[in-house]
PDB file of N, CA, C and O in Angstrom:
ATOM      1  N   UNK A 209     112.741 122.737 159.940  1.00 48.00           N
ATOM      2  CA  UNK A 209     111.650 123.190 159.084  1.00 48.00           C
ATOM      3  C   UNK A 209     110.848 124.247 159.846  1.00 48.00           C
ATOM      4  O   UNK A 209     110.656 123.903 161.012  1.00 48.00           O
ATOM      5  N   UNK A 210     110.342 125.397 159.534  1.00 56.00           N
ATOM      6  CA  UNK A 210     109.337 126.181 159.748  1.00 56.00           C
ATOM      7  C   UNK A 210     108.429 125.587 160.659  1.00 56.00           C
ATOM      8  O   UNK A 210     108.070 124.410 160.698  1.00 56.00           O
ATOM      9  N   UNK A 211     108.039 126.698 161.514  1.00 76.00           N
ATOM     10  CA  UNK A 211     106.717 125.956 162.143  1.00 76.00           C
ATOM     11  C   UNK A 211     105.635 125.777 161.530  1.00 76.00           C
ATOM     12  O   UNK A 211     104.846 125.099 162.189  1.00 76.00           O
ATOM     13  N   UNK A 212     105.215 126.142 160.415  1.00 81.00           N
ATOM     14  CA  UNK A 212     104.176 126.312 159.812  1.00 81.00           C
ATOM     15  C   UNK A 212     104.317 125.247 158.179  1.00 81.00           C
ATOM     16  O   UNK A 212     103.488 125.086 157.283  1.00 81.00           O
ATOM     17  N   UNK A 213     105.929 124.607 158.369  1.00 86.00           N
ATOM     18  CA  UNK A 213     105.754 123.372 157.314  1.00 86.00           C
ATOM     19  C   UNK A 213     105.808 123.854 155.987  1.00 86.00           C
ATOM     20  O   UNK A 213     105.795 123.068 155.039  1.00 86.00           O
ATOM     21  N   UNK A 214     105.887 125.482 155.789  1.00 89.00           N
ATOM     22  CA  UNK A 214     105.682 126.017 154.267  1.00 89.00           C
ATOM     23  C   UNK A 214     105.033 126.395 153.500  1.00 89.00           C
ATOM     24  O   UNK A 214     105.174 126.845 152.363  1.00 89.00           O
ATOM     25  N   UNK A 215     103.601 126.051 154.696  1.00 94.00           N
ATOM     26  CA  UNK A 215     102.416 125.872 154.231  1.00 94.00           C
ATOM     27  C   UNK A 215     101.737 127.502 154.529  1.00 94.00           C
ATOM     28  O   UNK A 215     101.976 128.318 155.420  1.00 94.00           O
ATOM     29  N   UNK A 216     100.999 127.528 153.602  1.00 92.00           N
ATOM     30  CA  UNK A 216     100.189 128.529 153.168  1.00 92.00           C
ATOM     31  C   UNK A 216      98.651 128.541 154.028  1.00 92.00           C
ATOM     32  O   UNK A 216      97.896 127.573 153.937  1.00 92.00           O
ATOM     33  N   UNK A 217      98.381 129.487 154.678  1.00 94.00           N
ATOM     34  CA  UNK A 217      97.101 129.546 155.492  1.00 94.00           C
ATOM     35  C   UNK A 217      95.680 128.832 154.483  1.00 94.00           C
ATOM     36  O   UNK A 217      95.302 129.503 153.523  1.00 94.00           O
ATOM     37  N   UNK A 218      95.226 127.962 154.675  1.00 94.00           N
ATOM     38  CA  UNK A 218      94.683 127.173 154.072  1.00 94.00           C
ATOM     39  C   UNK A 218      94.924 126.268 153.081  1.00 94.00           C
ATOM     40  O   UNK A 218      94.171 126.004 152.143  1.00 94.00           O
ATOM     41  N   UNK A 219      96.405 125.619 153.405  1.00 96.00           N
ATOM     42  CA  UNK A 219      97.062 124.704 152.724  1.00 96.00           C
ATOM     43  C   UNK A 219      97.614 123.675 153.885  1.00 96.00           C
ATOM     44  O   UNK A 219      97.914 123.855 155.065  1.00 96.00           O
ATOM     45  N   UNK A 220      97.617 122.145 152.759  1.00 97.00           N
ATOM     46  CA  UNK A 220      97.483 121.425 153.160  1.00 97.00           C
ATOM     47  C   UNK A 220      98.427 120.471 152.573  1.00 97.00           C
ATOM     48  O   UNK A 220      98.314 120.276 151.363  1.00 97.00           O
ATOM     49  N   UNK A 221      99.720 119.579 153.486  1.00 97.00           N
ATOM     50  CA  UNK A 221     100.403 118.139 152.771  1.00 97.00           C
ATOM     51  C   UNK A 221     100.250 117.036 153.516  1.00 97.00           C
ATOM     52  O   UNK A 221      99.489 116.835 154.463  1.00 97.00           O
ATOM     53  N   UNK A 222     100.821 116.535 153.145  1.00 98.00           N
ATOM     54  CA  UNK A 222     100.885 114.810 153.731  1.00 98.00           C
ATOM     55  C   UNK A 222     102.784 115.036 153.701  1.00 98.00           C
ATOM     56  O   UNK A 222     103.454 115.228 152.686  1.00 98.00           O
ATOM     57  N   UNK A 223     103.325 114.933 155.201  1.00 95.00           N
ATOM     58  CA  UNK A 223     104.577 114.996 155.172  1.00 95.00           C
ATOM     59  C   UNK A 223     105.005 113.559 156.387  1.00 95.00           C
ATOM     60  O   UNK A 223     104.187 113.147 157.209  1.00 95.00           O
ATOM     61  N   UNK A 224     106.164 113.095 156.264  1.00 95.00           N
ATOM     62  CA  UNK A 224     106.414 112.093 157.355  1.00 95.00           C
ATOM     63  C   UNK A 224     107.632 112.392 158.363  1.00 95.00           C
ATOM     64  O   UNK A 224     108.799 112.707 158.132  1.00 95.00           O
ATOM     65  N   UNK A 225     107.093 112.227 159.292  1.00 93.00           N
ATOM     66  CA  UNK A 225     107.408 112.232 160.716  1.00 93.00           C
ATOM     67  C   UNK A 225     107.740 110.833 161.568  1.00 93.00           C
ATOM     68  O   UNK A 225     106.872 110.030 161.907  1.00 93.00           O
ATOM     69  N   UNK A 226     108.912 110.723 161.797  1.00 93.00           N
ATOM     70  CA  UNK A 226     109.207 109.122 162.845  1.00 93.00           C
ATOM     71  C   UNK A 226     108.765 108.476 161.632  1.00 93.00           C
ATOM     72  O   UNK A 226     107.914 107.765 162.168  1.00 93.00           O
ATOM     73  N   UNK A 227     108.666 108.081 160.011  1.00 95.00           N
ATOM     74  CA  UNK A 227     108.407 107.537 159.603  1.00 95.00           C
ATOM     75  C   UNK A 227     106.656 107.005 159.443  1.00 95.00           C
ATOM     76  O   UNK A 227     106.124 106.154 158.731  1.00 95.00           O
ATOM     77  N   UNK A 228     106.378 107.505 159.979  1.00 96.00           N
ATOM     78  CA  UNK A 228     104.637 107.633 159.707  1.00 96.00           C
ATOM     79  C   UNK A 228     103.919 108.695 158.954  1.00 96.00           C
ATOM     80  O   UNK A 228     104.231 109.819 159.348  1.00 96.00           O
ATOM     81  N   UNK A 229     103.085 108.674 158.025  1.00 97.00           N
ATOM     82  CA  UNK A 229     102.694 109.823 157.228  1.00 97.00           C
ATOM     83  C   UNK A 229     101.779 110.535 158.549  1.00 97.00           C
ATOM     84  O   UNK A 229     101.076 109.934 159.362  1.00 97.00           O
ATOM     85  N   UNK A 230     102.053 112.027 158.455  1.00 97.00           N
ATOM     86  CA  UNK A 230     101.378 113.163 159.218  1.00 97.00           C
ATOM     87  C   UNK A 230     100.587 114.233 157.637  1.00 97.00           C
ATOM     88  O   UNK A 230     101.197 114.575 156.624  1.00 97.00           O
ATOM     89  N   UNK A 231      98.854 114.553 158.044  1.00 98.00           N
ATOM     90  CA  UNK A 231      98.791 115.062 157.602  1.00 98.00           C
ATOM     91  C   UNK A 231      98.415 116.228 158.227  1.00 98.00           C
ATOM     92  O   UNK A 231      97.659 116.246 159.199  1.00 98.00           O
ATOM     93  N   UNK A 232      99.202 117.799 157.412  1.00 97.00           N
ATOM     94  CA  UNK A 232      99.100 118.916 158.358  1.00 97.00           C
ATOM     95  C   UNK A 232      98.551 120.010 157.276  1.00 97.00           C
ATOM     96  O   UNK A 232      98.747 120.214 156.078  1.00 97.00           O
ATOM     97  N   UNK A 233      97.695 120.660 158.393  1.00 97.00           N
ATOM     98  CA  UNK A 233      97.328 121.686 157.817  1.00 97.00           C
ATOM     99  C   UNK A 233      97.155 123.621 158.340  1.00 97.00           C
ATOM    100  O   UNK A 233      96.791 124.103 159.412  1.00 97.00           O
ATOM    101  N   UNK A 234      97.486 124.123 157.375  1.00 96.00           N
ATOM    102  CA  UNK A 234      97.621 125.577 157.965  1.00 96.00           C
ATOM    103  C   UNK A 234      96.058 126.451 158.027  1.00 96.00           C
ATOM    104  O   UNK A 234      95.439 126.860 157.044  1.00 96.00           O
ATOM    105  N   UNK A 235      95.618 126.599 159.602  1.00 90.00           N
ATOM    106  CA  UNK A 235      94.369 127.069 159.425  1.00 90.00           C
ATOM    107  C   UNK A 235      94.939 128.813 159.850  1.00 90.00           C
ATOM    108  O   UNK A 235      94.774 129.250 160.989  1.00 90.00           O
ATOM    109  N   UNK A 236      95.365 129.349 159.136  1.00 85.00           N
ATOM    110  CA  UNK A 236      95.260 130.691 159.168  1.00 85.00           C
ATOM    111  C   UNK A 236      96.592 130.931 160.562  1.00 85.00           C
ATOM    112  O   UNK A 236      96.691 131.706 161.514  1.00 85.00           O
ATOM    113  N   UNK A 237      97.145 130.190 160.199  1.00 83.00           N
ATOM    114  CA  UNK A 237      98.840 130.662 161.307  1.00 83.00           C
ATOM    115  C   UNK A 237      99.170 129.574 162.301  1.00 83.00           C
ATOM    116  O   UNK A 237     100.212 129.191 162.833  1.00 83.00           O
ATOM    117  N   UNK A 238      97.860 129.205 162.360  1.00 90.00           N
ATOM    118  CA  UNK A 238      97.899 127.692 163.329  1.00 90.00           C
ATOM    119  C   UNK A 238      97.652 126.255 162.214  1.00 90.00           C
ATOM    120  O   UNK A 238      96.842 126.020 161.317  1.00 90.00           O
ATOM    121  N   UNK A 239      98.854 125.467 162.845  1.00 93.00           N
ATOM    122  CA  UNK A 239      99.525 124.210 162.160  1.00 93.00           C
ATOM    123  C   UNK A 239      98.233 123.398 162.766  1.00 93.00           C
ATOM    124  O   UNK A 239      97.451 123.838 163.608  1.00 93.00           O
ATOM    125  N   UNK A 240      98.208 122.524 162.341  1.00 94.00           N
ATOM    126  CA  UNK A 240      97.084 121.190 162.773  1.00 94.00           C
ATOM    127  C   UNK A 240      98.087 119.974 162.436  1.00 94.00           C
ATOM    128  O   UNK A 240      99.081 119.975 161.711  1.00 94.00           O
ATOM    129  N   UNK A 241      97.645 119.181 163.015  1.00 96.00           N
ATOM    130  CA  UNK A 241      98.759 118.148 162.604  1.00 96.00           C
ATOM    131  C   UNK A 241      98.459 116.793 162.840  1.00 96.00           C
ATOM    132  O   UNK A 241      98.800 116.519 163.991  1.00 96.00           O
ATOM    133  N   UNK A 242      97.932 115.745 162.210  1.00 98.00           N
ATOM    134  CA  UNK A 242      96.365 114.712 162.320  1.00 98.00           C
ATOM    135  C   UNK A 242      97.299 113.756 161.627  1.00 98.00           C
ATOM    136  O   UNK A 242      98.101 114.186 160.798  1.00 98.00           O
ATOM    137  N   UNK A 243      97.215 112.199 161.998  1.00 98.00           N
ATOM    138  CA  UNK A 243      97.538 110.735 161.873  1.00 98.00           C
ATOM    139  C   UNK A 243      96.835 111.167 159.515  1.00 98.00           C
ATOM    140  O   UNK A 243      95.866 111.789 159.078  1.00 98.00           O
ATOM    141  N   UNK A 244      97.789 110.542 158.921  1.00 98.00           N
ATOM    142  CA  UNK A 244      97.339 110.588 157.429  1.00 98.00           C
ATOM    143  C   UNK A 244      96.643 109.644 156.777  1.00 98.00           C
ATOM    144  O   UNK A 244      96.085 109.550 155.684  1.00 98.00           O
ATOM    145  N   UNK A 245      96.892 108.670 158.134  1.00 98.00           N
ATOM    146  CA  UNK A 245      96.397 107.353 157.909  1.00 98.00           C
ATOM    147  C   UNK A 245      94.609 106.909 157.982  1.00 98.00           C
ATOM    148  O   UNK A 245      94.277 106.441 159.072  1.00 98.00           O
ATOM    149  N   UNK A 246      93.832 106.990 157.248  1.00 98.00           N
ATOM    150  CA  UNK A 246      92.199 107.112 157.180  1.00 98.00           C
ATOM    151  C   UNK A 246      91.880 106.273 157.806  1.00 98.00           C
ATOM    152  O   UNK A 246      92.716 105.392 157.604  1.00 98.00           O
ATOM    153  N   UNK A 247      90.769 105.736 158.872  1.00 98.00           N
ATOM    154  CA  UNK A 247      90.326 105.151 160.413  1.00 98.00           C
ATOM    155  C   UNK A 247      89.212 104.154 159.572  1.00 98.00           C
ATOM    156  O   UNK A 247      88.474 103.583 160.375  1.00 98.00           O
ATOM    157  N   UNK A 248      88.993 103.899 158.506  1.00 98.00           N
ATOM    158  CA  UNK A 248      88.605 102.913 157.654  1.00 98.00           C
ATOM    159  C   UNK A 248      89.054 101.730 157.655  1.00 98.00           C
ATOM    160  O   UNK A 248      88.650 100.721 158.232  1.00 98.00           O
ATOM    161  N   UNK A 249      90.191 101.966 156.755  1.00 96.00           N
ATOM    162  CA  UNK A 249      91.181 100.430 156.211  1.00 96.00           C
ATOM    163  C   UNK A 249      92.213 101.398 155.916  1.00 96.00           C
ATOM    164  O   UNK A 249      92.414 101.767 154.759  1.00 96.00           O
ATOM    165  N   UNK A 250      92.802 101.780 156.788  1.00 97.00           N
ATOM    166  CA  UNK A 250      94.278 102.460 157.146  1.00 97.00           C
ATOM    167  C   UNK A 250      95.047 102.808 155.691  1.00 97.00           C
ATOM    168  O   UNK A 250      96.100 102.170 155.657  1.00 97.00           O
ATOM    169  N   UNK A 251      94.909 103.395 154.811  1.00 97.00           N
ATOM    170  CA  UNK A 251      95.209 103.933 153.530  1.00 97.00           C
ATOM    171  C   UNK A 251      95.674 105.436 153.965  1.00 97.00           C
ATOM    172  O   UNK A 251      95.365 105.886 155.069  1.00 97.00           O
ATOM    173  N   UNK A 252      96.360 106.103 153.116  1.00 98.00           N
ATOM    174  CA  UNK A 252      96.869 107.044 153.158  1.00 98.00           C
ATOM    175  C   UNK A 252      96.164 108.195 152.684  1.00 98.00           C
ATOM    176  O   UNK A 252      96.004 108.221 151.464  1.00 98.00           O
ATOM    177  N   UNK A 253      95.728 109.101 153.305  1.00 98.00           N
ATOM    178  CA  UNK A 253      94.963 110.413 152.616  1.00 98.00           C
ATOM    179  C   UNK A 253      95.635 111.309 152.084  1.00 98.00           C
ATOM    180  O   UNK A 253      96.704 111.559 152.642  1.00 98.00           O
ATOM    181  N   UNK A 254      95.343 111.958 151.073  1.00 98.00           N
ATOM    182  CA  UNK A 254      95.841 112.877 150.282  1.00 98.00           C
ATOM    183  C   UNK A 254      95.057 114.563 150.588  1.00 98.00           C
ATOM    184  O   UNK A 254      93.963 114.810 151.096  1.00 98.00           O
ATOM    185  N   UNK A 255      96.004 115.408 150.108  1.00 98.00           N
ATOM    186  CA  UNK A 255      95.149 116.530 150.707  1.00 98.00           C
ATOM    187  C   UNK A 255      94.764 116.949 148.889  1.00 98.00           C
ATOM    188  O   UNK A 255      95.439 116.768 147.876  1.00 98.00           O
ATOM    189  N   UNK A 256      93.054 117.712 149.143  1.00 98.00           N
ATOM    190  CA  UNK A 256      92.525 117.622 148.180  1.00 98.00           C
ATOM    191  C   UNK A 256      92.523 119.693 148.243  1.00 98.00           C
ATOM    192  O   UNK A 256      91.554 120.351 148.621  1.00 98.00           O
ATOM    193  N   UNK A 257      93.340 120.053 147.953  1.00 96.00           N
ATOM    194  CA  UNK A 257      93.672 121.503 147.274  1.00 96.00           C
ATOM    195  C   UNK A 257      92.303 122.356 147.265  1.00 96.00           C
ATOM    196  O   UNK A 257      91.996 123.262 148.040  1.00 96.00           O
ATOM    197  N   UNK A 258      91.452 121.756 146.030  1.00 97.00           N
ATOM    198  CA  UNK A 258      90.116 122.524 145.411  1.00 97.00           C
ATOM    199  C   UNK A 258      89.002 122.338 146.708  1.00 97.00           C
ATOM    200  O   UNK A 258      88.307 123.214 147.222  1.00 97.00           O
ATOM    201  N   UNK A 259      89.071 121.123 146.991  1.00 97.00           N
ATOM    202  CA  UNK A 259      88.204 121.005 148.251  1.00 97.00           C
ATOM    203  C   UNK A 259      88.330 121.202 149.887  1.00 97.00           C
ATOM    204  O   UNK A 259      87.494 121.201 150.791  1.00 97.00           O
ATOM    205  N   UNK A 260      89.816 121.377 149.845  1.00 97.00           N
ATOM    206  CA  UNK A 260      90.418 121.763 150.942  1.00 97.00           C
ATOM    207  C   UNK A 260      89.848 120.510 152.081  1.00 97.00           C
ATOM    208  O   UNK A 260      89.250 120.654 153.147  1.00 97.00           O
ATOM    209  N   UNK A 261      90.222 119.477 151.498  1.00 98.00           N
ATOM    210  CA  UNK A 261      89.823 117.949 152.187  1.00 98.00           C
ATOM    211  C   UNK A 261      90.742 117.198 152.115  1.00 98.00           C
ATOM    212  O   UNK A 261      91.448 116.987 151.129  1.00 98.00           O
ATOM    213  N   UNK A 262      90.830 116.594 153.461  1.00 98.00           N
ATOM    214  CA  UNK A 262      91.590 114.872 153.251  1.00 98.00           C
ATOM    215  C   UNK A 262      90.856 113.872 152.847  1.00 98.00           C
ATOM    216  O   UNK A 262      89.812 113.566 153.423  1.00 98.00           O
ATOM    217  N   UNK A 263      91.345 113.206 151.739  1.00 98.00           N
ATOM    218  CA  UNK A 263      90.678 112.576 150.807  1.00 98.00           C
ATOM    219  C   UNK A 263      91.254 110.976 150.658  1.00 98.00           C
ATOM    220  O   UNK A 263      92.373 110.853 150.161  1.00 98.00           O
ATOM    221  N   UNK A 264      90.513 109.739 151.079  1.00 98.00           N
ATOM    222  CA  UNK A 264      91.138 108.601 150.715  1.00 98.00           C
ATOM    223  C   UNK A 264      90.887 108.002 149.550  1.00 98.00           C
ATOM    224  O   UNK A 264      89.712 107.993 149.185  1.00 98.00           O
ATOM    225  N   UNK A 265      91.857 107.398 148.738  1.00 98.00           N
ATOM    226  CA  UNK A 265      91.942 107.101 147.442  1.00 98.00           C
ATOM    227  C   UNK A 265      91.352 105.709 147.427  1.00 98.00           C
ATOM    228  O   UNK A 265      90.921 105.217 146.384  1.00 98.00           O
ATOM    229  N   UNK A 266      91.331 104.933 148.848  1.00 97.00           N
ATOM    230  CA  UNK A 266      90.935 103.422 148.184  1.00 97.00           C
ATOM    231  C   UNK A 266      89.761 102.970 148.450  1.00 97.00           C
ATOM    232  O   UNK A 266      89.423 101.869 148.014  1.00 97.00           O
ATOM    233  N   UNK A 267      88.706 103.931 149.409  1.00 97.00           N
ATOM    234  CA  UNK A 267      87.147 103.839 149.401  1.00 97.00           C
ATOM    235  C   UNK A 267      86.711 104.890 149.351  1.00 97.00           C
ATOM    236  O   UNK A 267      85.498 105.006 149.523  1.00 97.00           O
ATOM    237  N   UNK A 268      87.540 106.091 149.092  1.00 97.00           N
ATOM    238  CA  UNK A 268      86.347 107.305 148.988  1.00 97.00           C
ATOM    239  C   UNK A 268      86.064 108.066 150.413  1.00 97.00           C
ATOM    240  O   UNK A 268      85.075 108.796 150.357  1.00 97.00           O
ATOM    241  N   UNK A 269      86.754 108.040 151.710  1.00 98.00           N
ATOM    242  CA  UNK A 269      86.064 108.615 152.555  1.00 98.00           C
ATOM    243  C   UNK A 269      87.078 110.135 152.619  1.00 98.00           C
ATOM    244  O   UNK A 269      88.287 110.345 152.523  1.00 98.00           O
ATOM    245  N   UNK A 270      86.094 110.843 152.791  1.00 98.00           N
ATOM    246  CA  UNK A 270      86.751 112.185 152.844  1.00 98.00           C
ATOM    247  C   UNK A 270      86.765 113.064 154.257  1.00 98.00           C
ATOM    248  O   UNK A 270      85.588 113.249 154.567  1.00 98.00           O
ATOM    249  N   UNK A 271      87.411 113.506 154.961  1.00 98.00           N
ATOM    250  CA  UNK A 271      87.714 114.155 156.368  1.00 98.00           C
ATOM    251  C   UNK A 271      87.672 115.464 155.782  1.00 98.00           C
ATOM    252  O   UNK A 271      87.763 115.674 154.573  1.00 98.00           O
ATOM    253  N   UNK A 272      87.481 116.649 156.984  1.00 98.00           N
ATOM    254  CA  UNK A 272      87.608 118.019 156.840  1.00 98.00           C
ATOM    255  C   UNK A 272      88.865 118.585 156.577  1.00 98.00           C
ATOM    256  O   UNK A 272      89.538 117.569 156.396  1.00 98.00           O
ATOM    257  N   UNK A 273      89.821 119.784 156.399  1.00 97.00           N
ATOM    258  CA  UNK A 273      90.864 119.984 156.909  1.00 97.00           C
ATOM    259  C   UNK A 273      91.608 119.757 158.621  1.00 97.00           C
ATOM    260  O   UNK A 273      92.738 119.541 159.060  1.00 97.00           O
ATOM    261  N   UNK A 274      90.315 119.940 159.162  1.00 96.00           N
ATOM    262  CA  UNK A 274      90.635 119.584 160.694  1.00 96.00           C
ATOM    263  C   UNK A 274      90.241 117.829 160.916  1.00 96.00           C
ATOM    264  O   UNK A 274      90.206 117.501 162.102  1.00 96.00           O
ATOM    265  N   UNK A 275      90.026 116.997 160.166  1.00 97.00           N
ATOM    266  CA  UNK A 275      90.211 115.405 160.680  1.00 97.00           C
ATOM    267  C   UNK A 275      88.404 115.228 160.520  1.00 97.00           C
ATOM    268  O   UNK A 275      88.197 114.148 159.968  1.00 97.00           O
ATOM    269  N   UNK A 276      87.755 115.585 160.673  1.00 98.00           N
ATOM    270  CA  UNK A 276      86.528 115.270 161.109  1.00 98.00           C
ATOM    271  C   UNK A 276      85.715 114.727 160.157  1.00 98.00           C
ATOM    272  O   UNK A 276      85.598 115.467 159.181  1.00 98.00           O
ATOM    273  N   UNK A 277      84.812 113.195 160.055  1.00 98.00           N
ATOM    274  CA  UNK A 277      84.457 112.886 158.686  1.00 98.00           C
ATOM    275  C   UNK A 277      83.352 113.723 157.865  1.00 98.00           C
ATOM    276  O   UNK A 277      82.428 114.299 158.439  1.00 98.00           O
ATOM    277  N   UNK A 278      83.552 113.738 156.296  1.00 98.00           N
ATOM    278  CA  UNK A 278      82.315 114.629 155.441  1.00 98.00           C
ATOM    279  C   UNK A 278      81.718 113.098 155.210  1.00 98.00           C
ATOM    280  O   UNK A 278      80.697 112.784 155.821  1.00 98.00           O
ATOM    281  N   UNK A 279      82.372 112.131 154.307  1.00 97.00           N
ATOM    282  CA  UNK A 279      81.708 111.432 153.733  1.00 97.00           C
ATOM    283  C   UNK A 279      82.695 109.823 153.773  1.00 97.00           C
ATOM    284  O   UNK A 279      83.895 109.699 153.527  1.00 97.00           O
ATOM    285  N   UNK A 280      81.739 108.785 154.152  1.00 96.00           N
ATOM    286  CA  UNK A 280      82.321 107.509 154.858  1.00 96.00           C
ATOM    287  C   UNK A 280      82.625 106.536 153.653  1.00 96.00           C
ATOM    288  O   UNK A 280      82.451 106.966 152.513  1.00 96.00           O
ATOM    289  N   UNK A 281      83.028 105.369 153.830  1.00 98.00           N
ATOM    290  CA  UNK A 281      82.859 104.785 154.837  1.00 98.00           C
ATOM    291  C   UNK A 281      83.378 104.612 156.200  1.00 98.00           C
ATOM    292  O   UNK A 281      82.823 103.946 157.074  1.00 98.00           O
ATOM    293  N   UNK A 282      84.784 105.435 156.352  1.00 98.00           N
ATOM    294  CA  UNK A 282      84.791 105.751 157.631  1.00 98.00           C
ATOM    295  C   UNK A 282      84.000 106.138 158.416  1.00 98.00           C
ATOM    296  O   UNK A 282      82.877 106.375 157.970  1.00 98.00           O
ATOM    297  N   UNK A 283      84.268 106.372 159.971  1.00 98.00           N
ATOM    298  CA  UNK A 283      82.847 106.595 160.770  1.00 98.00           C
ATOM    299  C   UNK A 283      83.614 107.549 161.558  1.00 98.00           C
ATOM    300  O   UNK A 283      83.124 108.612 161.939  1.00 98.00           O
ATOM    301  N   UNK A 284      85.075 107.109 161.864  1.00 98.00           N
ATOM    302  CA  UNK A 284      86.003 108.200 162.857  1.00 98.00           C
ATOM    303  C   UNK A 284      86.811 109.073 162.366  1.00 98.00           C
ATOM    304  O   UNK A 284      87.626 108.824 161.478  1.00 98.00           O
ATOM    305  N   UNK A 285      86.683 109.942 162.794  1.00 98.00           N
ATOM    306  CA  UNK A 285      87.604 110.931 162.711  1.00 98.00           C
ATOM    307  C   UNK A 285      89.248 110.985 162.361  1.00 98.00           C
ATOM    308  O   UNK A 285      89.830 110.526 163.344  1.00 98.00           O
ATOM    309  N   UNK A 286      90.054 111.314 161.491  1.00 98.00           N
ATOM    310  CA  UNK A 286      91.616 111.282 161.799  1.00 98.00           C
ATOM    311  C   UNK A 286      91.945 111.728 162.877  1.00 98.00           C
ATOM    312  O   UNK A 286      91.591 112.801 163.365  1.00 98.00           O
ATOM    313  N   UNK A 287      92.906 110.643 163.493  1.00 98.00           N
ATOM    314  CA  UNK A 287      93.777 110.612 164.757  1.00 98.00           C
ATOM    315  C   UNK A 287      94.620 111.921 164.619  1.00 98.00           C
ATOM    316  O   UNK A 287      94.898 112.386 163.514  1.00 98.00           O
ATOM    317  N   UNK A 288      95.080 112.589 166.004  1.00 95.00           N
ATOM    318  CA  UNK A 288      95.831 113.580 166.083  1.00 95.00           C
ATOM    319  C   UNK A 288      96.853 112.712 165.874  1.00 95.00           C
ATOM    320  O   UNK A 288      96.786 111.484 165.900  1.00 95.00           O
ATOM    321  N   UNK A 289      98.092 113.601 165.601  1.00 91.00           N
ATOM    322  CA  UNK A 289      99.417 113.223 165.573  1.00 91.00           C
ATOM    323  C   UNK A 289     100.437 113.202 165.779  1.00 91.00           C
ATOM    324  O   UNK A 289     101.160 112.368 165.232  1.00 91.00           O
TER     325      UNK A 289
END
C-alpha cells in the first residue's frame, strides 16, 4: 500500500494492521498513525470527514485528527500506533 494509505491531505480512515484497528491520518504529506481504539472504554473511533475528528460512537468522546482529546469522557489522548 502507498505510504500515504490513499489518503488525501486532510483525510482520514480507520484501517487494520496486525489485526488491531489503526487510525491514520494525512496531515498534508505526512501519515499519522494513532491506536483507533478510544482511551475511555476501548470502542472503536470513526473518522468524522466534516469535522475532521476521531469520533467515538459509544460515549461521545471526540479526539483531534492528531489523537489529542476535544471533548470527553475520555481524559487521554489516542495511543500512537
Amino acid at each position: 500500500m502507498p505510504e500515504n494509505y490513499g489518503l488525501l491531505p486532510g483525510e482520514g480512515k480507520v484501517l487494520e494492521e496486525n489485526g488491531k484497528p489503526v487510525a491514520v491520518f494525512n496531515s498534508d504529506g505526512a501519515v499519522k498513525k494513532l491506536s483507533a481504539v478510544c482511551t475511555h472504554m476501548q470502542c472503536e473511533v470513526g473518522w468524522n470527514g466534516g469535522e475532521k475528528t476521531w469520533d467515538c460512537p459509544c460515549h461521545g468522546s471526540r479526539f483531534k485528527a492528531t489523537g489529542e482529546v476535544i471533548q470527553g469522557p475520555a481524559k487521554r489522548s489516542l495511543d500512537p500506533a
